[in-house]
PDB file of C-alpha atoms in Angstrom:
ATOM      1  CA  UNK A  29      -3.963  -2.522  -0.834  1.00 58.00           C
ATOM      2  CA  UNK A  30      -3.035  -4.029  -4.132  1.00 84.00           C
ATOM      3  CA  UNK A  31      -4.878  -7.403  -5.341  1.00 92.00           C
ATOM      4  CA  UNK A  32      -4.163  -9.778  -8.235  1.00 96.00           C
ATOM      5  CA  UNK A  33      -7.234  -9.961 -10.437  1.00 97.00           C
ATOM      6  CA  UNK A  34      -7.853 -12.158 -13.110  1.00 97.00           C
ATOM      7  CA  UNK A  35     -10.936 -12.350 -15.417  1.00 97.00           C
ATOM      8  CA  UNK A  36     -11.554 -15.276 -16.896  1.00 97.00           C
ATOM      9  CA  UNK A  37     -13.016 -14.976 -20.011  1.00 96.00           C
ATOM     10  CA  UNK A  38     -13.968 -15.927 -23.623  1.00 93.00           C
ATOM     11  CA  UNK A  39     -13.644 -14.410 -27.106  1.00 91.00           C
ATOM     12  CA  UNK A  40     -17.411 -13.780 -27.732  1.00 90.00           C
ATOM     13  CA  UNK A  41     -18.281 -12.507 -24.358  1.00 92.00           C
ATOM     14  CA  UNK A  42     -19.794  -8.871 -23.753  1.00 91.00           C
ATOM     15  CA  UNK A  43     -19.848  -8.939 -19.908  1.00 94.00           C
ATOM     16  CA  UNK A  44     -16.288  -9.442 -19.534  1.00 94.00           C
ATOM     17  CA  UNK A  45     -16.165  -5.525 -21.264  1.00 94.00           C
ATOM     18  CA  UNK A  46     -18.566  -4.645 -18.217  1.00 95.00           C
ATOM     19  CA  UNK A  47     -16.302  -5.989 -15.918  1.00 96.00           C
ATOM     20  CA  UNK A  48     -13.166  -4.881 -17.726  1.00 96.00           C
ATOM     21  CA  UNK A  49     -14.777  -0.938 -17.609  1.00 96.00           C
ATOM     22  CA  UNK A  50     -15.788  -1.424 -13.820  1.00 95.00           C
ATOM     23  CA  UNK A  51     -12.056  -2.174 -12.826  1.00 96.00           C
ATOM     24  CA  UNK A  52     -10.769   0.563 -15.060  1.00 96.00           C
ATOM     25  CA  UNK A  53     -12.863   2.899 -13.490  1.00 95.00           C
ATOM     26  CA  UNK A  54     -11.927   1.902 -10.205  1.00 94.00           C
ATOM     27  CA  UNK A  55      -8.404   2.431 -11.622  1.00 94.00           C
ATOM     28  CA  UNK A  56      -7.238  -1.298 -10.541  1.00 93.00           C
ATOM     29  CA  UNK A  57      -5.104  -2.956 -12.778  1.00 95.00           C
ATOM     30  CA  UNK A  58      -5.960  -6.416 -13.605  1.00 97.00           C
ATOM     31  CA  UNK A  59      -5.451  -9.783 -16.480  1.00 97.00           C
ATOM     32  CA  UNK A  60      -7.627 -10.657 -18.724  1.00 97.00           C
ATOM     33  CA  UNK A  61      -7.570 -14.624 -19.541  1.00 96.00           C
ATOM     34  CA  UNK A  62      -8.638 -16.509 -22.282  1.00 96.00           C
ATOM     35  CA  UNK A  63      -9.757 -19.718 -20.921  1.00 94.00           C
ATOM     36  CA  UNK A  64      -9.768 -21.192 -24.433  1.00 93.00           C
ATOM     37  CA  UNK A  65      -6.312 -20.086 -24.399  1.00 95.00           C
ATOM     38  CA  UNK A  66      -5.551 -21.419 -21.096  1.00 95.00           C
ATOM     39  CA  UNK A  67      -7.679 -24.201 -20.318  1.00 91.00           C
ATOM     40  CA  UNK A  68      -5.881 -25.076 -17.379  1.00 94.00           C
ATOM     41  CA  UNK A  69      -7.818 -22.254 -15.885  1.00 94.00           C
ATOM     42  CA  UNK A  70     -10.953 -23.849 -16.135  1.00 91.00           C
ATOM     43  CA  UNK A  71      -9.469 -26.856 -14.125  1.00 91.00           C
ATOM     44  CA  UNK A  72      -8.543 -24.700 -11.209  1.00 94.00           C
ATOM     45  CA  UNK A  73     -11.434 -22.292 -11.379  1.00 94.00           C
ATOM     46  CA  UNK A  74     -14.522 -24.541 -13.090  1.00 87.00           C
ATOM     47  CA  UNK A  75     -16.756 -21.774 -14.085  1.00 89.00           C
ATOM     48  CA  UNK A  76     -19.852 -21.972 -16.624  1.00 87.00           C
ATOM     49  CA  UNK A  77     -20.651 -18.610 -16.991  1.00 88.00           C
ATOM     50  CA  UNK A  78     -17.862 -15.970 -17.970  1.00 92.00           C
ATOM     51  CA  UNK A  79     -16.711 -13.619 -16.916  1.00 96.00           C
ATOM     52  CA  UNK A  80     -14.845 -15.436 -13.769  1.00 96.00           C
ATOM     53  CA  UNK A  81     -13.422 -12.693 -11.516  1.00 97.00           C
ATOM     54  CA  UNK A  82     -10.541 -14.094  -9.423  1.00 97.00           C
ATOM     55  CA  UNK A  83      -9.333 -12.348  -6.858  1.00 97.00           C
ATOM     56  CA  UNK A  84      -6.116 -12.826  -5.114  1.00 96.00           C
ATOM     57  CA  UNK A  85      -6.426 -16.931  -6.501  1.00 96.00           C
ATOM     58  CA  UNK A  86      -9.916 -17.371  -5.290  1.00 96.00           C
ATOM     59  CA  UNK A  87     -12.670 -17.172  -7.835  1.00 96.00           C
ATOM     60  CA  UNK A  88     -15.383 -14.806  -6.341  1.00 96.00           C
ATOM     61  CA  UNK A  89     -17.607 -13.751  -8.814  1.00 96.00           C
ATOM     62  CA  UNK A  90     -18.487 -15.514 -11.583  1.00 95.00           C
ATOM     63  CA  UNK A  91     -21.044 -13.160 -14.161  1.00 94.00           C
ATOM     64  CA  UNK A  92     -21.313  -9.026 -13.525  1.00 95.00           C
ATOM     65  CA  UNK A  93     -21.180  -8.305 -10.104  1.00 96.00           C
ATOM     66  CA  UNK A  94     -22.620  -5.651  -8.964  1.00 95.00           C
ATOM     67  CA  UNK A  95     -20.263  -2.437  -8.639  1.00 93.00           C
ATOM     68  CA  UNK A  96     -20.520  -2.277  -4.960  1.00 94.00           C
ATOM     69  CA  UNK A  97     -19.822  -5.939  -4.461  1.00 96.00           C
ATOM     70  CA  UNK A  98     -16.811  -5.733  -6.283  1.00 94.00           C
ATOM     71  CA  UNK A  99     -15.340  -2.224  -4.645  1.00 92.00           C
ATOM     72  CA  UNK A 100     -16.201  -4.134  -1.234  1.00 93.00           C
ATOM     73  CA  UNK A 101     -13.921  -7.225  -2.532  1.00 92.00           C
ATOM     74  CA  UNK A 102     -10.995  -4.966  -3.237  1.00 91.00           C
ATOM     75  CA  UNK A 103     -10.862  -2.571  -0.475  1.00 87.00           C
TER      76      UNK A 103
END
């Protein structure tokens, strides 16, 4: 099953590249915003701690999640 997956993130910020790896090695594809880019993001999805993992238009993780969580979310 197939899943839209943002992560909402910022220019200085390391745990998005944990994230980023996790997905890739789960071979799911996935977007990577900038919410200083896009702030509009930050109105829909108001996180304080990035990365913001939204799934399918529902923000479910916000920080690392742990790699199980995450495989659970997508399968």
């Amino acid at each position: 099953m197939s899943h839209k997956i943002e992560i909402l993130t910022t220019p200085s910020c390391g745990n998005c590249k944990v994230v980023e790896t996790m997905l890739d090695e789960m071979k799911v594809s996935y977007d990577v915003i900038d919410i200083t880019e896009k702030p509009e993001y930050l109105e829909k999805y108001p996180i304080f701690t990035a990365p913001g993992i939204v799934i399918d238009d529902k923000l479910e993780f916000t920080g690392v999640p742990k790699k199980q969580e995450l495989f659970k979310k997508l399968s």
